[in-house]
XYZ file of C-alpha atoms in Angstrom:
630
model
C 29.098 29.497 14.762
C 29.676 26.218 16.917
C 32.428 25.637 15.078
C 34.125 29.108 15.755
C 33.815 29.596 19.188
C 35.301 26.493 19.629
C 38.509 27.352 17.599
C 38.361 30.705 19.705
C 38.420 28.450 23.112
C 41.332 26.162 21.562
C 43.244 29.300 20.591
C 42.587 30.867 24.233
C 43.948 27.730 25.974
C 46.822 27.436 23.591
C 47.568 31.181 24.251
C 47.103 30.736 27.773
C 49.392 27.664 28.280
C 52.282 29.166 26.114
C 52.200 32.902 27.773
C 52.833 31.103 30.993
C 55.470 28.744 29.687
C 57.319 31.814 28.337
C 56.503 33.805 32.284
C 57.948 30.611 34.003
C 60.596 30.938 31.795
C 61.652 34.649 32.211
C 60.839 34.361 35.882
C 63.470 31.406 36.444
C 66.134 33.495 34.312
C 65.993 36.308 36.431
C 66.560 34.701 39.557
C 68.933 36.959 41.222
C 69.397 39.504 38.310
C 66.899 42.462 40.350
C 68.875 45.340 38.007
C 67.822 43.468 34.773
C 64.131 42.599 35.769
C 63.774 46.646 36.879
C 65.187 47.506 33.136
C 63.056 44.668 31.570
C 59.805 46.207 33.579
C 60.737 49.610 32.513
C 61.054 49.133 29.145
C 57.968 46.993 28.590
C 55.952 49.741 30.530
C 57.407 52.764 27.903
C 56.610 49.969 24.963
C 53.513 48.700 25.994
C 51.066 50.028 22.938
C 53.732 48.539 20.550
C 53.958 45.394 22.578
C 50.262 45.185 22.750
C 50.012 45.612 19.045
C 52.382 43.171 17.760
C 50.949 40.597 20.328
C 47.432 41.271 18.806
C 48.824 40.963 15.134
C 50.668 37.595 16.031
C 47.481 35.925 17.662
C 45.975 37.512 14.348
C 47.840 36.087 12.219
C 48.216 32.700 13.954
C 44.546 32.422 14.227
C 44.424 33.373 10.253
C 46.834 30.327 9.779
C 45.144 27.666 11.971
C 41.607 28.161 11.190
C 41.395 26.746 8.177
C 43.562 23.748 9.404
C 41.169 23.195 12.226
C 37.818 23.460 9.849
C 39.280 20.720 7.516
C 40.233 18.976 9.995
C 36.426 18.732 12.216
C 34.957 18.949 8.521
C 36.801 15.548 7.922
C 36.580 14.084 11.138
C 32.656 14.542 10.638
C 32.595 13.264 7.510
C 34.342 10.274 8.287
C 31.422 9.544 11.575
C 28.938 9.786 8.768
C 30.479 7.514 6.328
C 30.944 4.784 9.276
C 27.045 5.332 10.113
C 26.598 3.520 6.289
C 28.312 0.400 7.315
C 25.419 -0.286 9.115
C 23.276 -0.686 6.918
C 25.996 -2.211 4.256
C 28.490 -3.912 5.893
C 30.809 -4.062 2.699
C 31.044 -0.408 2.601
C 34.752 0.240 2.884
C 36.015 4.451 4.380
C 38.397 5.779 2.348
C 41.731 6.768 4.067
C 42.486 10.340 3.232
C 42.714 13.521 5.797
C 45.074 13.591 8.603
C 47.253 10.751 9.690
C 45.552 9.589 12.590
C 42.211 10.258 11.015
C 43.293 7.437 7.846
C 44.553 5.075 10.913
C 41.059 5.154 12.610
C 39.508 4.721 9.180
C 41.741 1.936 8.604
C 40.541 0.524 11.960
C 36.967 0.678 11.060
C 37.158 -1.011 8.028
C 38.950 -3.804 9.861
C 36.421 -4.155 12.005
C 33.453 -3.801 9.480
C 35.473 -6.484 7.688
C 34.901 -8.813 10.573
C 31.312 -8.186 11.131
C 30.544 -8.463 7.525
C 32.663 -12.222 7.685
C 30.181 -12.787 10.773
C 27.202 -11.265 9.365
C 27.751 -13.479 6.350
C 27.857 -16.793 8.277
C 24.845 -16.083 10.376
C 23.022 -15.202 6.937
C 24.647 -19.129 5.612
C 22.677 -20.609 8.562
C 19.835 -18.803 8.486
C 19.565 -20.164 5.047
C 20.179 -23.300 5.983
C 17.533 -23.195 8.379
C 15.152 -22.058 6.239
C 15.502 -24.293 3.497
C 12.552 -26.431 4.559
C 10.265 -23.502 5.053
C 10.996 -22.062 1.654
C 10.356 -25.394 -0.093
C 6.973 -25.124 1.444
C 6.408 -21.435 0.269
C 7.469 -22.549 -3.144
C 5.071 -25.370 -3.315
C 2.174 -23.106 -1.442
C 3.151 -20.326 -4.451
C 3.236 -22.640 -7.114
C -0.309 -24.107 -6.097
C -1.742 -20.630 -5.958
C -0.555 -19.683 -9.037
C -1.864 -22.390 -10.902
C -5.106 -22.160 -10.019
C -7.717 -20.653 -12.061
C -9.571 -19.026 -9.675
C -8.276 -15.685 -7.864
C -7.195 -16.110 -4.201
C -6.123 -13.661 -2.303
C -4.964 -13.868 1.767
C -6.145 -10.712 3.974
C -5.824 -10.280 7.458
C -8.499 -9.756 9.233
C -8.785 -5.667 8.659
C -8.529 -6.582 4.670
C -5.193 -5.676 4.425
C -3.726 -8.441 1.185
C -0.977 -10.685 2.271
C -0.892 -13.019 -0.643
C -2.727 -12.837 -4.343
C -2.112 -14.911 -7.364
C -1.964 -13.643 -10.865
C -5.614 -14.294 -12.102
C -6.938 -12.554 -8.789
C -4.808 -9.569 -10.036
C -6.412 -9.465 -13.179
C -10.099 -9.546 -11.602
C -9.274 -6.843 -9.318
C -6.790 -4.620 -11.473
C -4.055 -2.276 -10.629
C -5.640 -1.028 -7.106
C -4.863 -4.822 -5.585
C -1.550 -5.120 -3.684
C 0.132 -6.520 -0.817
C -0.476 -4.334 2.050
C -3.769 -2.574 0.474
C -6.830 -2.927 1.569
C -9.447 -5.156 -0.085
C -12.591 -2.612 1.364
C -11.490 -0.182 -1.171
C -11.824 -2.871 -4.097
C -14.896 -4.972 -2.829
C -18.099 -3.670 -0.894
C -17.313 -3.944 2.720
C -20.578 -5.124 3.674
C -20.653 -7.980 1.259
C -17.546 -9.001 2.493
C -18.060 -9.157 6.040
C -21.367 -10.631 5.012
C -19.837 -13.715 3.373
C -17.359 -14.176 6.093
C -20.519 -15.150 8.188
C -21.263 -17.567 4.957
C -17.889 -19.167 4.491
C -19.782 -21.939 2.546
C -21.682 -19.905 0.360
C -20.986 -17.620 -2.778
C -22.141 -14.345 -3.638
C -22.262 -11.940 -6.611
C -20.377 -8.371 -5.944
C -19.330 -5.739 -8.609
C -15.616 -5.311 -8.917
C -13.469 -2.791 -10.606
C -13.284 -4.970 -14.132
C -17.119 -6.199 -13.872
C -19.112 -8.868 -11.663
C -17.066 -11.241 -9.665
C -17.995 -14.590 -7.938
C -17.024 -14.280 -4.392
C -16.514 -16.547 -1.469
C -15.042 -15.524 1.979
C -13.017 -18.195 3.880
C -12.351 -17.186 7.279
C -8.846 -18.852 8.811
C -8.499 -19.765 12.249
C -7.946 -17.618 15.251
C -7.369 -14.125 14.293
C -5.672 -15.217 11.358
C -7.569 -13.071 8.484
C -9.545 -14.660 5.728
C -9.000 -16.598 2.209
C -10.897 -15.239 -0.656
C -11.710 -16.809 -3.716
C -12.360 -14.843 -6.894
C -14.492 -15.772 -10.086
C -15.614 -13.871 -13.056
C -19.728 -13.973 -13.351
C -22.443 -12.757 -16.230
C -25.078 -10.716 -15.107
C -28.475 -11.333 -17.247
C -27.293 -8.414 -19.057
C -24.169 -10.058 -20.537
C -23.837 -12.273 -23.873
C -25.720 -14.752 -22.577
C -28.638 -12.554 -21.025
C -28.636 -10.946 -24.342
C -29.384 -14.472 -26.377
C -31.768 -15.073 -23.860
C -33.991 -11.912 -23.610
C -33.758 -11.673 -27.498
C -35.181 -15.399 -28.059
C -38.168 -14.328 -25.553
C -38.655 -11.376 -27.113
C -38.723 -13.139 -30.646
C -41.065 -15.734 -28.810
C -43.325 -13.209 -27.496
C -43.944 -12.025 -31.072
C -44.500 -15.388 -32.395
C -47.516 -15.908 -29.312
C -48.424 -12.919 -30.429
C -48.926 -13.240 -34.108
C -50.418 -17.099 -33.349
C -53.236 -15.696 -31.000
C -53.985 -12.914 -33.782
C -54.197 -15.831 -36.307
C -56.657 -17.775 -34.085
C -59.106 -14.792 -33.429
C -59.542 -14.768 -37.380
C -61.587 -17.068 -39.587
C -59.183 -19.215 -41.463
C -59.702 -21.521 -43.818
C -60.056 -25.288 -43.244
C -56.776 -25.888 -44.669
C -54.468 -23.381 -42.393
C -55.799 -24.128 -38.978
C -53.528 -27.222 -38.489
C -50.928 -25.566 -39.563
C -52.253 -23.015 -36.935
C -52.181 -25.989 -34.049
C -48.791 -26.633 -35.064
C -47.494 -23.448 -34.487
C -49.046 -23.033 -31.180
C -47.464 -26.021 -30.099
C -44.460 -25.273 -31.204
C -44.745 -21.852 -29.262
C -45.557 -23.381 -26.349
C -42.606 -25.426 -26.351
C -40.406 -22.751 -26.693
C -41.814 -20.889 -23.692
C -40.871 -24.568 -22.144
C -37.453 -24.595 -24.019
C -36.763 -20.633 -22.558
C -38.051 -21.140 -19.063
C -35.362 -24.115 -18.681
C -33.024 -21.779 -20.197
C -33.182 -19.130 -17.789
C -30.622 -17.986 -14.955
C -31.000 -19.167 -12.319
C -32.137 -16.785 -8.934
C -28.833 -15.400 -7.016
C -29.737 -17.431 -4.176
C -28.409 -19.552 -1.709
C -29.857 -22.052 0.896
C -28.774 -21.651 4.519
C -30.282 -22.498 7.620
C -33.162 -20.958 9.381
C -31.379 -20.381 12.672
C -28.152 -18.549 11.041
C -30.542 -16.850 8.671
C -31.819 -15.563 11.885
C -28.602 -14.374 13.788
C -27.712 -12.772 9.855
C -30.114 -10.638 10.093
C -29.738 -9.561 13.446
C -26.251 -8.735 13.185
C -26.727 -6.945 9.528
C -29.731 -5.031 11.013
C -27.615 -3.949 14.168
C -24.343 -3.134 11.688
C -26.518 -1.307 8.670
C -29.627 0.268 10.852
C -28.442 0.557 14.164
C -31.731 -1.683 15.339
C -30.719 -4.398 17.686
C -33.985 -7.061 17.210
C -35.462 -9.378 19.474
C -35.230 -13.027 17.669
C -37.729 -16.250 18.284
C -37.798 -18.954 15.902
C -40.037 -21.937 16.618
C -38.443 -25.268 17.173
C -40.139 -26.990 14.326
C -38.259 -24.282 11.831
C -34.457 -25.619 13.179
C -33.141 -27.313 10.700
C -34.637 -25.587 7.361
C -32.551 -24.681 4.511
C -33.908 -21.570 3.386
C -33.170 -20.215 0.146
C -32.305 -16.595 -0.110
C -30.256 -14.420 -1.186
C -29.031 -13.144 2.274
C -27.124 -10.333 1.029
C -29.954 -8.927 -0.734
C -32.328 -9.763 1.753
C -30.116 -7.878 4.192
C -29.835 -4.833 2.437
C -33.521 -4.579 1.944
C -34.741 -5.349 5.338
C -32.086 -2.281 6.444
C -33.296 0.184 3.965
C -37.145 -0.915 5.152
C -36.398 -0.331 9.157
C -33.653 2.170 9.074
C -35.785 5.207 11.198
C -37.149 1.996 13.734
C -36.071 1.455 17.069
C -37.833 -1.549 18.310
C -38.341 -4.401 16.089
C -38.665 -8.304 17.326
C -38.144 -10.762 14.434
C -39.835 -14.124 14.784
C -39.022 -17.479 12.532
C -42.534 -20.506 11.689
C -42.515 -23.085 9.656
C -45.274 -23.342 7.053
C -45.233 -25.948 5.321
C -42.403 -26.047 2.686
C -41.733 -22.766 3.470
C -40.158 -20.430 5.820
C -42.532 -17.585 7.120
C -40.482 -14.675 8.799
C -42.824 -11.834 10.860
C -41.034 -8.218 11.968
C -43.163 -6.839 13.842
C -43.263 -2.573 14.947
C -44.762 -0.848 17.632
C -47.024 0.939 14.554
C -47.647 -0.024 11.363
C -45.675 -1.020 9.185
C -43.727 1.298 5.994
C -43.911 0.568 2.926
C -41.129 -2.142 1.949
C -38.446 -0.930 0.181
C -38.693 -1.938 -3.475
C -34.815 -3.787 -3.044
C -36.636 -6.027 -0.707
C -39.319 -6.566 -2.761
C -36.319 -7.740 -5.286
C -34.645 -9.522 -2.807
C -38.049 -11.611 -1.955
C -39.159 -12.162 -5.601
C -35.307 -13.232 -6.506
C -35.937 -16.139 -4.373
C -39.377 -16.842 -5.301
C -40.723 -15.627 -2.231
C -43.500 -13.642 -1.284
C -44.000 -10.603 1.162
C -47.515 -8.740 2.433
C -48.118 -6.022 5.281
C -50.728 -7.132 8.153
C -51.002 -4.020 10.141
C -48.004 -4.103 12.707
C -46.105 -6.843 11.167
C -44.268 -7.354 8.090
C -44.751 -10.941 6.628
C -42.287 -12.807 4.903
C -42.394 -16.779 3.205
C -39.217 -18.156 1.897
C -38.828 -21.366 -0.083
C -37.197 -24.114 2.740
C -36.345 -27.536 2.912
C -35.200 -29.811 5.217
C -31.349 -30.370 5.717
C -30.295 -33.480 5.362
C -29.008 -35.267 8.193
C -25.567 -35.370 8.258
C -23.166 -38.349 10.134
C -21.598 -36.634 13.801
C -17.733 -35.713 12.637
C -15.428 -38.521 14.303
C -12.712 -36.052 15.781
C -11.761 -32.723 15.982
C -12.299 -30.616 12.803
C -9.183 -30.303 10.667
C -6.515 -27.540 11.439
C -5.715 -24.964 8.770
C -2.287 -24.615 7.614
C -1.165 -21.326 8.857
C 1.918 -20.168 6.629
C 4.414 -17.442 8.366
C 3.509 -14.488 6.401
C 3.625 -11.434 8.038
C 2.383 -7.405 7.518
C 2.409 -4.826 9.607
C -0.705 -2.570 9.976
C -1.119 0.615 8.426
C -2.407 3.240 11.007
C -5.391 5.746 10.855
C -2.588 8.322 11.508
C -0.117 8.734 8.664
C 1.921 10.794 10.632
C 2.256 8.469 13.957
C 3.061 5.555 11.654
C 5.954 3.601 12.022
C 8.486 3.566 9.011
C 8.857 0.332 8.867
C 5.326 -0.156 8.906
C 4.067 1.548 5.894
C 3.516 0.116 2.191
C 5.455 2.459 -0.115
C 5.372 3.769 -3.825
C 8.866 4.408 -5.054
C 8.449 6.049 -8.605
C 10.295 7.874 -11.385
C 9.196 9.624 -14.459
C 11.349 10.241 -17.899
C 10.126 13.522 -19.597
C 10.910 15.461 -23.015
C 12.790 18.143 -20.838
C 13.240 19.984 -17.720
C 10.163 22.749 -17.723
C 6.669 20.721 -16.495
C 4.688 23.963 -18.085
C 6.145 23.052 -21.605
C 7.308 19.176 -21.560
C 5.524 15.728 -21.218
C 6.120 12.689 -19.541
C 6.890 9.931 -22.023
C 7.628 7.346 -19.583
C 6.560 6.101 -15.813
C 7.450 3.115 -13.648
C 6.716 2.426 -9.712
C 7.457 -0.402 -7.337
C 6.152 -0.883 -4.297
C 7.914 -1.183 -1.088
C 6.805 -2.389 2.219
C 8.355 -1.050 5.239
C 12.138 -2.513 3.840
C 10.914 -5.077 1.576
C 11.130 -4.265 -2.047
C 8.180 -6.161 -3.277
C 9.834 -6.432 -6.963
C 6.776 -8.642 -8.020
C 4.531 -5.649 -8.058
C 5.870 -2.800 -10.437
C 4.330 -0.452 -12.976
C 5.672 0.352 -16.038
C 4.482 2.378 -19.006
C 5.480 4.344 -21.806
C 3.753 7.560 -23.229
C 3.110 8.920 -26.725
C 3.873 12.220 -26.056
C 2.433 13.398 -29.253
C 5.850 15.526 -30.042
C 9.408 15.108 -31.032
C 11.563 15.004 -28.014
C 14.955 17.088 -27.916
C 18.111 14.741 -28.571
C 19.826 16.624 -25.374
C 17.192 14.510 -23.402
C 16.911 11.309 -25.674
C 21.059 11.175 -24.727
C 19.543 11.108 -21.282
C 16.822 8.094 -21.212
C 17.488 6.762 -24.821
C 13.879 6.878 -25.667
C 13.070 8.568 -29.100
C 9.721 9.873 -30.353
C 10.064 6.740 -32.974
C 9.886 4.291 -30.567
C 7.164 5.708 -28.539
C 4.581 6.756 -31.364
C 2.007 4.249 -30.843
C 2.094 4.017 -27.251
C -1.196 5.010 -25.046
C -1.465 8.745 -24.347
C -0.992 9.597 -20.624
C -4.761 10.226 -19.761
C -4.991 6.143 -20.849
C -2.005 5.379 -18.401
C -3.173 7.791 -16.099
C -5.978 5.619 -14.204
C -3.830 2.106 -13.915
C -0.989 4.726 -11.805
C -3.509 6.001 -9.806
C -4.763 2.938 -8.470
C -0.924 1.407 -8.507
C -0.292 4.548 -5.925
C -3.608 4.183 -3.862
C -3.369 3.866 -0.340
C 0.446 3.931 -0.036
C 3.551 7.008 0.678
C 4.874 8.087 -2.078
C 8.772 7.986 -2.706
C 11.157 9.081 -4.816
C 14.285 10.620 -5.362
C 14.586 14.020 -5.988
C 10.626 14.013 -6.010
C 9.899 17.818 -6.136
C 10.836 17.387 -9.837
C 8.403 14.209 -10.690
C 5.911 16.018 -8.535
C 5.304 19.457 -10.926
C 4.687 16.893 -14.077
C 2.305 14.659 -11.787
C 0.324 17.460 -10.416
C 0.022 19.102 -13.815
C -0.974 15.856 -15.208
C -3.751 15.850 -12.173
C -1.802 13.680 -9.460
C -1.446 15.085 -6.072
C -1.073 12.236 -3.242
C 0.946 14.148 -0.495
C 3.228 13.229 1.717
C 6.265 12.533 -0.142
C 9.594 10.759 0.942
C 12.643 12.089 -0.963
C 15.758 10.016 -0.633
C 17.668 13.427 -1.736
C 16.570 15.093 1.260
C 17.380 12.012 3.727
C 20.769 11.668 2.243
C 21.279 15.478 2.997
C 19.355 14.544 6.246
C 21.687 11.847 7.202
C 24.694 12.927 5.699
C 25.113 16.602 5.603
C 29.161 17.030 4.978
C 28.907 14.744 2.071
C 28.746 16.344 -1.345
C 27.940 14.196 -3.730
C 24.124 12.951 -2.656
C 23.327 11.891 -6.715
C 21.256 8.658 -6.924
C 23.971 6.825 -8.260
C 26.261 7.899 -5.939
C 24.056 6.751 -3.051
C 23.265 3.555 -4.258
C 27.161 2.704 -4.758
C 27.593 4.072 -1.356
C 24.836 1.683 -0.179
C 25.927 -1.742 -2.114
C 23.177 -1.394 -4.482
C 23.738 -2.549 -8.185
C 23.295 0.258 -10.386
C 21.243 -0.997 -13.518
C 18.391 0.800 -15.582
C 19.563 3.776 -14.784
C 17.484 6.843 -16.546
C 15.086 4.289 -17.161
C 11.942 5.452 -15.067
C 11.531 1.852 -13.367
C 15.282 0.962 -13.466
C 15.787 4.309 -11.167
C 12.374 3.371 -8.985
C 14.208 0.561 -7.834
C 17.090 1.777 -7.097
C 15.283 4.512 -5.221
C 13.458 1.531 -3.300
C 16.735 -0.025 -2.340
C 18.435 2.774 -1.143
C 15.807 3.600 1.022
C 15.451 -0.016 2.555
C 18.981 0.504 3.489
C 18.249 4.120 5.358
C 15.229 3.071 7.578
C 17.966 2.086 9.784
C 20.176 4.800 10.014
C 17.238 6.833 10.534
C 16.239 4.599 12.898
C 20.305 5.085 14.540
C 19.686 8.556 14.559
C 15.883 8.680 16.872
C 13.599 8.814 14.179
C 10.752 6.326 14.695
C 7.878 7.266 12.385
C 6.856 9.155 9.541
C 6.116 12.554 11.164
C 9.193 12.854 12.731
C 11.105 12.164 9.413
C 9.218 14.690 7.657
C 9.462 17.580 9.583
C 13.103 17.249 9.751
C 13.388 17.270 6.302
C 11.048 20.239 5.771
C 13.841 22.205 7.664
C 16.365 21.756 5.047
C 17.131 24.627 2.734
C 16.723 22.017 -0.306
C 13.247 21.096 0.511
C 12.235 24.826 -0.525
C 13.305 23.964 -3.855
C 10.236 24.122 -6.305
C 10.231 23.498 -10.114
């Protein structure tokens, strides 16, 4: 419609302007010639219907001729501003020249100016490697260290978002760790924030593969924390098992031996008899050493203290009154703090007031809560917690008594100088927000995927391959991909094996999708999905169970961003874009590509106002394509 009425205004003036070139031309002719202009008048005014006619048919038919002249000509003059918007995000995009004359000779223009900011872009990229060259030794050598260790380590910031992870701290924490997700939905948030306060002490926490060793480093400032990862038995593993089956044996043996010894034997059996209560004995000796040893560590009496009051404020919403006696500064007390914690909260979680007071007695710690009423019953994970550390715990009307094995700490020579500084690498990640739809683009973690299926129906055909790669705001993180292939338990048409290659053959064998299933769902936990033409992979996910709205669609930004273009094919775009095209119709060849094509719009969107997520969406829900549903 825009289009037309301005045609209709550029006909008007054109109209206009030559209808008075041809009155100022009959008006200069008949200068002086009064019996001519008469006749001229006269015969116009007998004619005028005909006149009026054929003037009507000519702008008729002129308009007929030019329109489609003019369309072409705005239609290429607007696809040629949208072509120019890619050079900036690739630079060695060149326009083609075709359309009118002057249209090539601007085109030609452009891309001799995009030649000469892709010559300067090109040297400021040479010395900004140069410059770097010493900082990416370090990260090499920092990376190399890290990934020879054999413990996990992973870098968080201080909300638990990961930074940095090594390969053995991958496989402790499985597909749900990755950079930009958050550690709280791996590891029990309380424990963690609990051994942050313990940075020199290690705890036991259940992780997604089984119990892990954990210890919380925090790094200076308010640069996050360093956790270290180890794998731990629980009594109940292989070695637990030995154990509790050599004291059960054992307790059979004391049993039969005190049977024996309530009978009369003769004379010659009861050494034999003294012999094997001996030898019982020393296994109960021999099994005692053996056991595991309490989860508990010593700390001192005065943070033991300030734990607790900050857990019980945190976990019961109790703020205590503390007193600890002088003569009790110094103990190492040996708890399990964690445990202790937890139990303490679950005993005073309906209290209000409760002042918590520290003695010394003897070789022991003695810790008193004491209510304005009597006390509850404690709950039975304190109990645990107490006996775990070979404590002891009693009720005395209004106050709760508690006596934990201490020690003194030994004394330690003063420090000579200021503590160490840590070395702070530049390593930086940008928050994810509370609200997905006020987030920046370039601020989220993304899951670009792609599936390969048997066919084109998701009621009838199966997914027989998937692969994902996350993406974070524009950096392709190409260490962290999924990739899988799927026994679809049925041939698969040749139409589509001419497609993706992949025959029934080669995937017979291969886990069935509810075993790949789980590993994709944690792969695409916490992060926006992404893909191209997504509606498509989206009916085989959400038949298959998997339904993690929103969804980006590269298809519908490329219609987005470039409307007059016709060709918006992956391919296509990532040619258009300067991205190689490799693996394609493989499903993690394409989730790549999808990946980099995207890193290169961010800033065209960014060209054309669009700032976060919301915005982008609801733009794109306008489209006619985006009603498209398979």
């Amino acid at each position: 419609m825009r289009e037309a009425l301005r045609f209709l205004g550029a006909l008007l003036l054109g109209l206009l302007l030559v209808g008075g070139a041809v009155g100022l031309g009959l008006f200069l002719l008949l200068q002086g010639e009064e019996a001519l202009g008469r006749e001229l008048l006269r015969v116009a005014g007998e004619r005028f219907p005909a006149l009026l006619f054929v003037g009507a048919l000519f702008v008729l038919v002129l308009a007929a001729l030019l329109y489609p002249l003019f369309l072409g000509y705005l239609a290429a003059t607007r696809a040629l501003g949208q072509e120019a918007e890619v050079l900036l995000a690739n630079p060695a995009h060149r326009l083609r020249l075709r359309g009118p004359f002057e249209l090539q000779a601007l085109a030609g223009l452009i891309n001799r100016l995009a030649a000469h900011r892709e010559a300067l872009e090109k040297e400021v990229e040479a010395r900004v490697r140069e410059a770097k060259a010493l900082l990416e030794g370090e990260r090499q050598r920092l990376a190399a260290l890290i990934g020879h260790l054999p413990q996990g380590v992973v870098l968080a910031t201080p909300r638990g978002q990961v930074l940095l992870y090594n390969a053995p701290a991958r496989r402790l924490l499985g597909e749900g760790l990755g950079a930009g997700k958050s550690l709280f939905g791996l590891l029990d948030r309380g424990l963690l924030v609990h051994a942050l306060a313990l940075p020199e002490e290690r705890f036991l926490a259940p992780g997604p593969k089984g119990l892990l060793q954990i210890q919380a480093v925090p790094l200076e400032g308010e640069g996050g924390f360093l956790l270290l990862l180890e794998e731990a038995q629980e009594g109940g593993g292989p070695e637990g098992a030995t154990l509790h089956r050599l004291k059960d044996k054992l307790a059979g043996l004391k049993a039969l031996v005190e049977a024996l010894g309530s009978e009369t034997l003769p004379e010659g059996l009861k050494p034999l008899l003294r012999t094997a209560r001996a030898t019982a004995e020393e296994l109960s000796a021999l099994a005692a050493r053996l056991e595991a040893p309490p989860r508990a560590a010593e700390v001192r009496a005065e943070d033991l203290l300030s734990l607790l009051a900050q857990a019980l404020e945190r976990e019961a919403g109790v703020s205590p009154g503390l007193a600890l006696e002088e003569e009790a500064k110094g103990l190492l007390v040996r708890a399990d703090t964690y445990a202790l914690v937890r139990g303490l909260a679950a005993t005073l979680r309906e209290e209000e007031e409760v002042f918590l007071q520290g003695e010394r007695a003897g070789g022991l710690l003695r810790l008193t809560l004491t209510l304005p009423h009597p006390i509850p019953d404690p709950h039975p994970s304190l109990e645990e917690a107490v006996e775990r550390a070979e404590g002891s715990l009693w009720r005395e009307g209004f106050r709760l008594h508690l006596l934990l094995p201490a020690r003194e700490a030994p004394r330690l020579p003063p420090r000579e100088g200021p503590p160490p500084r840590a070395e702070v690498f530049d390593l930086s990640l940008l928050a994810i927000p509370e609200e997905l739809e006020e987030a920046p683009l370039e601020g989220l973690l993304y899951t670009a995927f792609d599936l390969e299926t048997t066919g084109l129906d998701p009621e009838k055909d199966a997914i027989i391959a998937l692969g994902a790669v996350h993406l974070l705001g524009r950096r392709v993180l190409r260490q962290e991909t999924f990739e899988a292939l799927v026994d679809p338990g049925r041939p698969i048409p040749r139409a589509s094996t001419e497609i993706h290659g992949l025959t029934w053959e080669m995937l017979q064998g291969k886990p069935r999708l509810e075993e790949v299933l789980p590993g994709f769902r944690a792969f695409l936990e916490d992060t926006v999905l992404l893909a191209h033409n997504g509606a498509f992979d989206m009916a085989f996910l959400r038949r298959a169970g998997v339904d993690q709205p929103p969804l980006v669609d590269t298809l519908l930004l490329s219609h987005l961003l470039f409307p007059d273009l016709q060709d918006h094919r992956l391919e296509r775009l990532a040619e258009r874009f300067g991205v190689p095209v490799l693996g394609r119709h493989t499903a993690l060849g394409d989730a790549l590509m999808t990946a980099e094509v995207f890193a290169r719009m961010v800033p065209l969107l960014r060209e054309r106002g669009y700032r976060t997520l919301g915005e982008v969406l609801r733009d794109c829900a306008r489209l006619p394509l985006a009603g498209l549903r398979y």
